[in-house]
Amino acid sequence: MARLYQTRLHTGESLAAGVAVTLPKGQAHYLRSVLRLSPGDRLALFNGRDGEWLAEISDLGKALALVTPLEQLRPQAVEPDLWLVFAPLKHARIDYLAEKATELGVSALCPVFTQRTIVSRVNEERLLANAIEAAEQSERLSVPEVMPARKLEAMLADWPAGRRLLVCDETGGGRPISEALADNVSGGNAVLIGPEGGFTETELDGLRKLPFVTAISLGPRVLRADTAALAALACFQAIAGDWRQGRPDFRGWA
Amino acid sequence: MARLYQTRLHTGESLAAGVAVTLPKGQAHYLRSVLRLSPGDRLALFNGRDGEWLAEISDLGKALALVTPLEQLRPQAVEPDLWLVFAPLKHARIDYLAEKATELGVSALCPVFTQRTIVSRVNEERLLANAIEAAEQSERLSVPEVMPARKLEAMLADWPAGRRLLVCDETGGGRPISEALADNVSGGNAVLIGPEGGFTETELDGLRKLPFVTAISLGPRVLRADTAALAALACFQAIAGDWRQGRPDFRGWA
């Protein structure tokens, strides 16, 4: 879909009018050698705290870029508190999942190892890099947090009070997702997706007994793990999240 | 997610108890050399008309397999009448889109060329092959139809009476998708997704004027074309399609 800003970068630095920000080597290289920008050219910056800023390149070297925020384009907005808890997938599919989940507005990516998870390691840096790129492209004002990979049982043992966990139950036992999402929950939500081989019976039985779990169903067809994740996230945003208000038209400022 | 049938194949042949079906070379090779099955082994068959059948391999050669349906596992079900009309994407993304859209239950894949579509050809056979594989994996009882690629304006000029077209409008002008889907429509539905560069203003203006079009919004973030397609299809099935009933538990028969 059309993007409104040609160049849009995430930074960890604070953003305020006239206070120059240093961008590291990777971003300097991208601005200089990939986009062929020069001092005086403009871009958008965001950091997940100070909203989005129009900024001007003040200096552009091989190792560093100096960029000065000029004016705030959008204030920081409150975003839905929605985690994606997922059994890691193989390379191309996990990259894709991080990209899509970021576009769909998750607040945290939480890889967990279940009994049938085949992938034994998660490259959290790569997950974060994919999430940052997708946040830059999608005009998000934040980047999802990437949690360290851990065992599912450890994560459940530590589960935060008041957060609902929507478990995608591929055996058909759950409530239809539209019905489950109609119950509004105030303390944050999470979607849990099993590995490609599914949860074990023991895992599912254990999950169903937890007071914060709602088992949900995603219809009569068997979905791949990545499809199920994206479908559940899209339904969440449409029914209970920030898609209910529509998209502001930003073309005014461009 | 877990699959209940180990082997599940689509065929164009009619399916009835005791009436042997011939499977062509590709499927014979798959059964014999990939899965290493032999006469007497069992699999599931479906053709989109006669439901799903448990069948036994009667003969298995290099060029042909003979398979005999034993009993019907599931009757043919009525599936939602939902087209995906989309501007073709580059290779990996169009494969992925065909796979995911099939899992999400589309009845037809309709590639259309819009003004900003960069891809100039569509391999319809490859689209269909991806759709068949996804239908086999997802326990669908049918394979989506793949329509020949054509210009968007030609498709609109020929639009079937009574079918609603939900246009994903990335400028933010549309109705929130959950609201639009709450209006039930009897004559079938279609989702339209533009190319990676978005629709042109002229296209969007033209679309908005058509009586069968509802422009919809998919929230505040900019979604890639493939994400938008999958998100809209998932929301459709959850709110207006066949996810409202949950998934029957088929484990009884296995």
JSON list of C-alpha atoms in Angstrom, two decimals, chain A residues 1-4 74 79-80 93 96-97 99-100 102-106 116 133-134 137-140 168-179 192-199 201 204 208 217-228 230-232 234-235 237-239 242-251, chain B residues 1-4 74 79-80 93 96-97 99-100 102-106 116 133-134 137-140 168-179 192-199 201 204 208 217-228 230-232 234-235 237-239 242-251:
[
{"chain": "A", "resi": 1, "resn": "MET", "atom": "CA", "xyz": [0.00, 0.00, 0.00]},
{"chain": "A", "resi": 2, "resn": "ALA", "atom": "CA", "xyz": [1.12, 3.57, -0.56]},
{"chain": "A", "resi": 3, "resn": "ARG", "atom": "CA", "xyz": [3.51, 5.09, 1.94]},
{"chain": "A", "resi": 4, "resn": "LEU", "atom": "CA", "xyz": [3.29, 8.73, 2.80]},
{"chain": "A", "resi": 74, "resn": "ARG", "atom": "CA", "xyz": [2.20, 13.17, 15.09]},
{"chain": "A", "resi": 79, "resn": "GLU", "atom": "CA", "xyz": [-1.39, 1.54, 21.01]},
{"chain": "A", "resi": 80, "resn": "PRO", "atom": "CA", "xyz": [-3.22, -1.71, 21.81]},
{"chain": "A", "resi": 93, "resn": "ARG", "atom": "CA", "xyz": [8.46, -17.96, 7.99]},
{"chain": "A", "resi": 96, "resn": "TYR", "atom": "CA", "xyz": [7.61, -13.04, 7.64]},
{"chain": "A", "resi": 97, "resn": "LEU", "atom": "CA", "xyz": [5.79, -13.48, 10.94]},
{"chain": "A", "resi": 99, "resn": "GLU", "atom": "CA", "xyz": [7.11, -8.38, 9.69]},
{"chain": "A", "resi": 100, "resn": "LYS", "atom": "CA", "xyz": [3.39, -9.08, 9.53]},
{"chain": "A", "resi": 102, "resn": "THR", "atom": "CA", "xyz": [4.49, -5.64, 13.46]},
{"chain": "A", "resi": 103, "resn": "GLU", "atom": "CA", "xyz": [2.28, -4.28, 10.68]},
{"chain": "A", "resi": 104, "resn": "LEU", "atom": "CA", "xyz": [-0.69, -5.70, 12.58]},
{"chain": "A", "resi": 105, "resn": "GLY", "atom": "CA", "xyz": [0.33, -3.72, 15.65]},
{"chain": "A", "resi": 106, "resn": "VAL", "atom": "CA", "xyz": [1.58, -6.23, 18.25]},
{"chain": "A", "resi": 116, "resn": "ARG", "atom": "CA", "xyz": [6.76, -30.13, 19.72]},
{"chain": "A", "resi": 133, "resn": "GLU", "atom": "CA", "xyz": [12.04, -2.40, 9.41]},
{"chain": "A", "resi": 134, "resn": "ALA", "atom": "CA", "xyz": [8.33, -3.23, 9.38]},
{"chain": "A", "resi": 137, "resn": "GLN", "atom": "CA", "xyz": [7.51, 0.93, 6.63]},
{"chain": "A", "resi": 138, "resn": "SER", "atom": "CA", "xyz": [4.11, 0.74, 8.28]},
{"chain": "A", "resi": 139, "resn": "GLU", "atom": "CA", "xyz": [4.12, 4.21, 9.85]},
{"chain": "A", "resi": 140, "resn": "ARG", "atom": "CA", "xyz": [3.90, 2.73, 13.33]},
{"chain": "A", "resi": 168, "resn": "CYS", "atom": "CA", "xyz": [-5.51, -20.74, 19.14]},
{"chain": "A", "resi": 169, "resn": "ASP", "atom": "CA", "xyz": [-6.83, -24.26, 19.65]},
{"chain": "A", "resi": 170, "resn": "GLU", "atom": "CA", "xyz": [-6.57, -26.24, 16.44]},
{"chain": "A", "resi": 171, "resn": "THR", "atom": "CA", "xyz": [-8.64, -29.16, 17.77]},
{"chain": "A", "resi": 172, "resn": "GLY", "atom": "CA", "xyz": [-11.79, -27.09, 17.39]},
{"chain": "A", "resi": 173, "resn": "GLY", "atom": "CA", "xyz": [-12.55, -26.90, 21.10]},
{"chain": "A", "resi": 174, "resn": "GLY", "atom": "CA", "xyz": [-12.38, -23.13, 21.45]},
{"chain": "A", "resi": 175, "resn": "ARG", "atom": "CA", "xyz": [-14.91, -20.34, 21.16]},
{"chain": "A", "resi": 176, "resn": "PRO", "atom": "CA", "xyz": [-15.29, -18.64, 17.77]},
{"chain": "A", "resi": 177, "resn": "ILE", "atom": "CA", "xyz": [-12.79, -15.78, 17.81]},
{"chain": "A", "resi": 178, "resn": "SER", "atom": "CA", "xyz": [-15.34, -13.04, 17.05]},
{"chain": "A", "resi": 179, "resn": "GLU", "atom": "CA", "xyz": [-17.38, -14.12, 20.08]},
{"chain": "A", "resi": 192, "resn": "LEU", "atom": "CA", "xyz": [-0.69, -17.87, 21.65]},
{"chain": "A", "resi": 193, "resn": "ILE", "atom": "CA", "xyz": [0.13, -19.97, 18.58]},
{"chain": "A", "resi": 194, "resn": "GLY", "atom": "CA", "xyz": [1.55, -23.49, 18.77]},
{"chain": "A", "resi": 195, "resn": "PRO", "atom": "CA", "xyz": [4.30, -24.98, 16.63]},
{"chain": "A", "resi": 196, "resn": "GLU", "atom": "CA", "xyz": [3.79, -26.53, 13.19]},
{"chain": "A", "resi": 197, "resn": "GLY", "atom": "CA", "xyz": [3.04, -29.91, 14.80]},
{"chain": "A", "resi": 198, "resn": "GLY", "atom": "CA", "xyz": [0.46, -28.38, 17.15]},
{"chain": "A", "resi": 199, "resn": "PHE", "atom": "CA", "xyz": [0.30, -28.42, 20.92]},
{"chain": "A", "resi": 201, "resn": "GLU", "atom": "CA", "xyz": [-2.77, -32.96, 24.50]},
{"chain": "A", "resi": 204, "resn": "LEU", "atom": "CA", "xyz": [-3.71, -28.05, 25.69]},
{"chain": "A", "resi": 208, "resn": "ARG", "atom": "CA", "xyz": [-7.40, -24.76, 29.24]},
{"chain": "A", "resi": 217, "resn": "SER", "atom": "CA", "xyz": [-11.25, -21.37, 17.26]},
{"chain": "A", "resi": 218, "resn": "LEU", "atom": "CA", "xyz": [-10.24, -20.09, 13.83]},
{"chain": "A", "resi": 219, "resn": "GLY", "atom": "CA", "xyz": [-12.81, -21.95, 11.78]},
{"chain": "A", "resi": 220, "resn": "PRO", "atom": "CA", "xyz": [-13.14, -25.26, 9.99]},
{"chain": "A", "resi": 221, "resn": "ARG", "atom": "CA", "xyz": [-9.86, -25.30, 8.06]},
{"chain": "A", "resi": 222, "resn": "VAL", "atom": "CA", "xyz": [-6.45, -26.23, 9.42]},
{"chain": "A", "resi": 223, "resn": "LEU", "atom": "CA", "xyz": [-4.28, -23.12, 9.38]},
{"chain": "A", "resi": 224, "resn": "ARG", "atom": "CA", "xyz": [-0.53, -23.09, 9.32]},
{"chain": "A", "resi": 225, "resn": "ALA", "atom": "CA", "xyz": [0.98, -21.59, 12.46]},
{"chain": "A", "resi": 226, "resn": "ASP", "atom": "CA", "xyz": [1.91, -18.33, 10.73]},
{"chain": "A", "resi": 227, "resn": "THR", "atom": "CA", "xyz": [-1.52, -17.96, 9.11]},
{"chain": "A", "resi": 228, "resn": "ALA", "atom": "CA", "xyz": [-3.23, -18.56, 12.46]},
{"chain": "A", "resi": 230, "resn": "LEU", "atom": "CA", "xyz": [-1.80, -13.26, 11.51]},
{"chain": "A", "resi": 231, "resn": "ALA", "atom": "CA", "xyz": [-5.49, -14.11, 11.33]},
{"chain": "A", "resi": 232, "resn": "ALA", "atom": "CA", "xyz": [-5.92, -13.85, 15.11]},
{"chain": "A", "resi": 234, "resn": "ALA", "atom": "CA", "xyz": [-6.07, -9.04, 12.41]},
{"chain": "A", "resi": 235, "resn": "CYS", "atom": "CA", "xyz": [-9.35, -10.12, 14.04]},
{"chain": "A", "resi": 237, "resn": "GLN", "atom": "CA", "xyz": [-7.42, -5.25, 15.84]},
{"chain": "A", "resi": 238, "resn": "ALA", "atom": "CA", "xyz": [-10.65, -5.20, 13.82]},
{"chain": "A", "resi": 239, "resn": "ILE", "atom": "CA", "xyz": [-12.97, -6.24, 16.66]},
{"chain": "A", "resi": 242, "resn": "ASP", "atom": "CA", "xyz": [-7.37, 0.17, 16.98]},
{"chain": "A", "resi": 243, "resn": "TRP", "atom": "CA", "xyz": [-8.92, -0.63, 13.64]},
{"chain": "A", "resi": 244, "resn": "ARG", "atom": "CA", "xyz": [-12.32, 0.35, 14.95]},
{"chain": "A", "resi": 245, "resn": "GLN", "atom": "CA", "xyz": [-11.59, 4.05, 14.40]},
{"chain": "A", "resi": 246, "resn": "GLY", "atom": "CA", "xyz": [-10.33, 3.90, 10.84]},
{"chain": "A", "resi": 247, "resn": "ARG", "atom": "CA", "xyz": [-7.13, 5.47, 9.61]},
{"chain": "A", "resi": 248, "resn": "PRO", "atom": "CA", "xyz": [-6.49, 9.19, 9.85]},
{"chain": "A", "resi": 249, "resn": "ASP", "atom": "CA", "xyz": [-5.71, 10.71, 6.48]},
{"chain": "A", "resi": 250, "resn": "PHE", "atom": "CA", "xyz": [-2.20, 12.14, 6.78]},
{"chain": "A", "resi": 251, "resn": "ARG", "atom": "CA", "xyz": [-1.98, 13.47, 3.30]},
{"chain": "B", "resi": 1, "resn": "MET", "atom": "CA", "xyz": [-1.09, -26.75, 13.34]},
{"chain": "B", "resi": 2, "resn": "ALA", "atom": "CA", "xyz": [-1.75, -30.47, 13.64]},
{"chain": "B", "resi": 3, "resn": "ARG", "atom": "CA", "xyz": [-3.17, -32.27, 10.62]},
{"chain": "B", "resi": 4, "resn": "LEU", "atom": "CA", "xyz": [-5.55, -35.13, 11.08]},
{"chain": "B", "resi": 74, "resn": "ARG", "atom": "CA", "xyz": [-17.35, -35.72, 5.38]},
{"chain": "B", "resi": 79, "resn": "GLU", "atom": "CA", "xyz": [-18.41, -22.72, 1.79]},
{"chain": "B", "resi": 80, "resn": "PRO", "atom": "CA", "xyz": [-18.48, -18.90, 1.95]},
{"chain": "B", "resi": 93, "resn": "ARG", "atom": "CA", "xyz": [4.78, -13.03, -2.09]},
{"chain": "B", "resi": 96, "resn": "TYR", "atom": "CA", "xyz": [2.46, -17.02, -0.11]},
{"chain": "B", "resi": 97, "resn": "LEU", "atom": "CA", "xyz": [-0.72, -15.09, -0.86]},
{"chain": "B", "resi": 99, "resn": "GLU", "atom": "CA", "xyz": [-1.38, -20.39, 0.07]},
{"chain": "B", "resi": 100, "resn": "LYS", "atom": "CA", "xyz": [-2.73, -18.17, 2.83]},
{"chain": "B", "resi": 102, "resn": "THR", "atom": "CA", "xyz": [-6.69, -20.76, 0.35]},
{"chain": "B", "resi": 103, "resn": "GLU", "atom": "CA", "xyz": [-6.27, -21.59, 4.03]},
{"chain": "B", "resi": 104, "resn": "LEU", "atom": "CA", "xyz": [-8.50, -18.62, 4.81]},
{"chain": "B", "resi": 105, "resn": "GLY", "atom": "CA", "xyz": [-11.20, -20.09, 2.60]},
{"chain": "B", "resi": 106, "resn": "VAL", "atom": "CA", "xyz": [-11.47, -17.90, -0.50]},
{"chain": "B", "resi": 116, "resn": "ARG", "atom": "CA", "xyz": [0.44, 0.93, -10.72]},
{"chain": "B", "resi": 133, "resn": "GLU", "atom": "CA", "xyz": [-1.42, -27.82, -2.12]},
{"chain": "B", "resi": 134, "resn": "ALA", "atom": "CA", "xyz": [-2.83, -25.47, 0.50]},
{"chain": "B", "resi": 137, "resn": "GLN", "atom": "CA", "xyz": [-2.98, -29.34, 3.75]},
{"chain": "B", "resi": 138, "resn": "SER", "atom": "CA", "xyz": [-5.78, -27.30, 5.24]},
{"chain": "B", "resi": 139, "resn": "GLU", "atom": "CA", "xyz": [-8.49, -29.97, 5.07]},
{"chain": "B", "resi": 140, "resn": "ARG", "atom": "CA", "xyz": [-10.57, -27.80, 2.77]},
{"chain": "B", "resi": 168, "resn": "CYS", "atom": "CA", "xyz": [-9.18, -1.95, 1.03]},
{"chain": "B", "resi": 169, "resn": "ASP", "atom": "CA", "xyz": [-8.65, 1.79, 0.93]},
{"chain": "B", "resi": 170, "resn": "GLU", "atom": "CA", "xyz": [-5.22, 2.70, 2.25]},
{"chain": "B", "resi": 171, "resn": "THR", "atom": "CA", "xyz": [-5.94, 6.43, 2.34]},
{"chain": "B", "resi": 172, "resn": "GLY", "atom": "CA", "xyz": [-8.10, 5.96, 5.42]},
{"chain": "B", "resi": 173, "resn": "GLY", "atom": "CA", "xyz": [-11.34, 6.96, 3.75]},
{"chain": "B", "resi": 174, "resn": "GLY", "atom": "CA", "xyz": [-13.17, 3.67, 4.28]},
{"chain": "B", "resi": 175, "resn": "ARG", "atom": "CA", "xyz": [-15.42, 2.29, 6.99]},
{"chain": "B", "resi": 176, "resn": "PRO", "atom": "CA", "xyz": [-13.79, 0.22, 9.74]},
{"chain": "B", "resi": 177, "resn": "ILE", "atom": "CA", "xyz": [-13.87, -3.36, 8.47]},
{"chain": "B", "resi": 178, "resn": "SER", "atom": "CA", "xyz": [-15.74, -4.78, 11.47]},
{"chain": "B", "resi": 179, "resn": "GLU", "atom": "CA", "xyz": [-18.52, -2.26, 10.92]},
{"chain": "B", "resi": 192, "resn": "LEU", "atom": "CA", "xyz": [-10.01, -6.01, -3.51]},
{"chain": "B", "resi": 193, "resn": "ILE", "atom": "CA", "xyz": [-6.37, -5.25, -2.71]},
{"chain": "B", "resi": 194, "resn": "GLY", "atom": "CA", "xyz": [-4.29, -2.78, -4.70]},
{"chain": "B", "resi": 195, "resn": "PRO", "atom": "CA", "xyz": [-0.67, -3.15, -5.81]},
{"chain": "B", "resi": 196, "resn": "GLU", "atom": "CA", "xyz": [2.37, -2.35, -3.67]},
{"chain": "B", "resi": 197, "resn": "GLY", "atom": "CA", "xyz": [2.27, 1.27, -4.83]},
{"chain": "B", "resi": 198, "resn": "GLY", "atom": "CA", "xyz": [-1.42, 1.60, -3.98]},
{"chain": "B", "resi": 199, "resn": "PHE", "atom": "CA", "xyz": [-4.34, 2.57, -6.18]},
{"chain": "B", "resi": 201, "resn": "GLU", "atom": "CA", "xyz": [-6.52, 8.66, -7.11]},
{"chain": "B", "resi": 204, "resn": "LEU", "atom": "CA", "xyz": [-10.05, 5.08, -6.01]},
{"chain": "B", "resi": 208, "resn": "ARG", "atom": "CA", "xyz": [-15.96, 4.65, -4.65]},
{"chain": "B", "resi": 217, "resn": "SER", "atom": "CA", "xyz": [-10.25, 0.70, 6.39]},
{"chain": "B", "resi": 218, "resn": "LEU", "atom": "CA", "xyz": [-7.73, -1.63, 8.03]},
{"chain": "B", "resi": 219, "resn": "GLY", "atom": "CA", "xyz": [-6.59, 0.64, 10.81]},
{"chain": "B", "resi": 220, "resn": "PRO", "atom": "CA", "xyz": [-3.94, 3.27, 11.41]},
{"chain": "B", "resi": 221, "resn": "ARG", "atom": "CA", "xyz": [-0.86, 1.43, 10.10]},
{"chain": "B", "resi": 222, "resn": "VAL", "atom": "CA", "xyz": [0.16, 1.05, 6.48]},
{"chain": "B", "resi": 223, "resn": "LEU", "atom": "CA", "xyz": [-0.13, -2.61, 5.56]},
{"chain": "B", "resi": 224, "resn": "ARG", "atom": "CA", "xyz": [1.71, -4.31, 2.75]},
{"chain": "B", "resi": 225, "resn": "ALA", "atom": "CA", "xyz": [-0.61, -5.56, 0.02]},
{"chain": "B", "resi": 226, "resn": "ASP", "atom": "CA", "xyz": [-0.29, -9.21, 1.11]},
{"chain": "B", "resi": 227, "resn": "THR", "atom": "CA", "xyz": [-0.89, -8.38, 4.78]},
{"chain": "B", "resi": 228, "resn": "ALA", "atom": "CA", "xyz": [-3.97, -6.35, 3.90]},
{"chain": "B", "resi": 230, "resn": "LEU", "atom": "CA", "xyz": [-4.90, -11.80, 4.59]},
{"chain": "B", "resi": 231, "resn": "ALA", "atom": "CA", "xyz": [-6.17, -9.48, 7.30]},
{"chain": "B", "resi": 232, "resn": "ALA", "atom": "CA", "xyz": [-9.34, -8.66, 5.36]},
{"chain": "B", "resi": 234, "resn": "ALA", "atom": "CA", "xyz": [-9.50, -13.39, 8.22]},
{"chain": "B", "resi": 235, "resn": "CYS", "atom": "CA", "xyz": [-11.84, -10.65, 9.45]},
{"chain": "B", "resi": 237, "resn": "GLN", "atom": "CA", "xyz": [-14.43, -15.32, 7.99]},
{"chain": "B", "resi": 238, "resn": "ALA", "atom": "CA", "xyz": [-14.49, -14.39, 11.67]},
{"chain": "B", "resi": 239, "resn": "ILE", "atom": "CA", "xyz": [-17.30, -11.82, 11.44]},
{"chain": "B", "resi": 242, "resn": "ASP", "atom": "CA", "xyz": [-17.66, -19.79, 8.46]},
{"chain": "B", "resi": 243, "resn": "TRP", "atom": "CA", "xyz": [-15.51, -19.16, 11.53]},
{"chain": "B", "resi": 244, "resn": "ARG", "atom": "CA", "xyz": [-18.59, -18.22, 13.51]},
{"chain": "B", "resi": 245, "resn": "GLN", "atom": "CA", "xyz": [-19.45, -21.88, 14.14]},
{"chain": "B", "resi": 246, "resn": "GLY", "atom": "CA", "xyz": [-16.06, -23.09, 15.35]},
{"chain": "B", "resi": 247, "resn": "ARG", "atom": "CA", "xyz": [-14.29, -26.15, 14.03]},
{"chain": "B", "resi": 248, "resn": "PRO", "atom": "CA", "xyz": [-15.80, -29.62, 14.22]},
{"chain": "B", "resi": 249, "resn": "ASP", "atom": "CA", "xyz": [-13.50, -32.07, 16.01]},
{"chain": "B", "resi": 250, "resn": "PHE", "atom": "CA", "xyz": [-12.70, -34.78, 13.49]},
{"chain": "B", "resi": 251, "resn": "ARG", "atom": "CA", "xyz": [-10.49, -36.83, 15.73]}
]
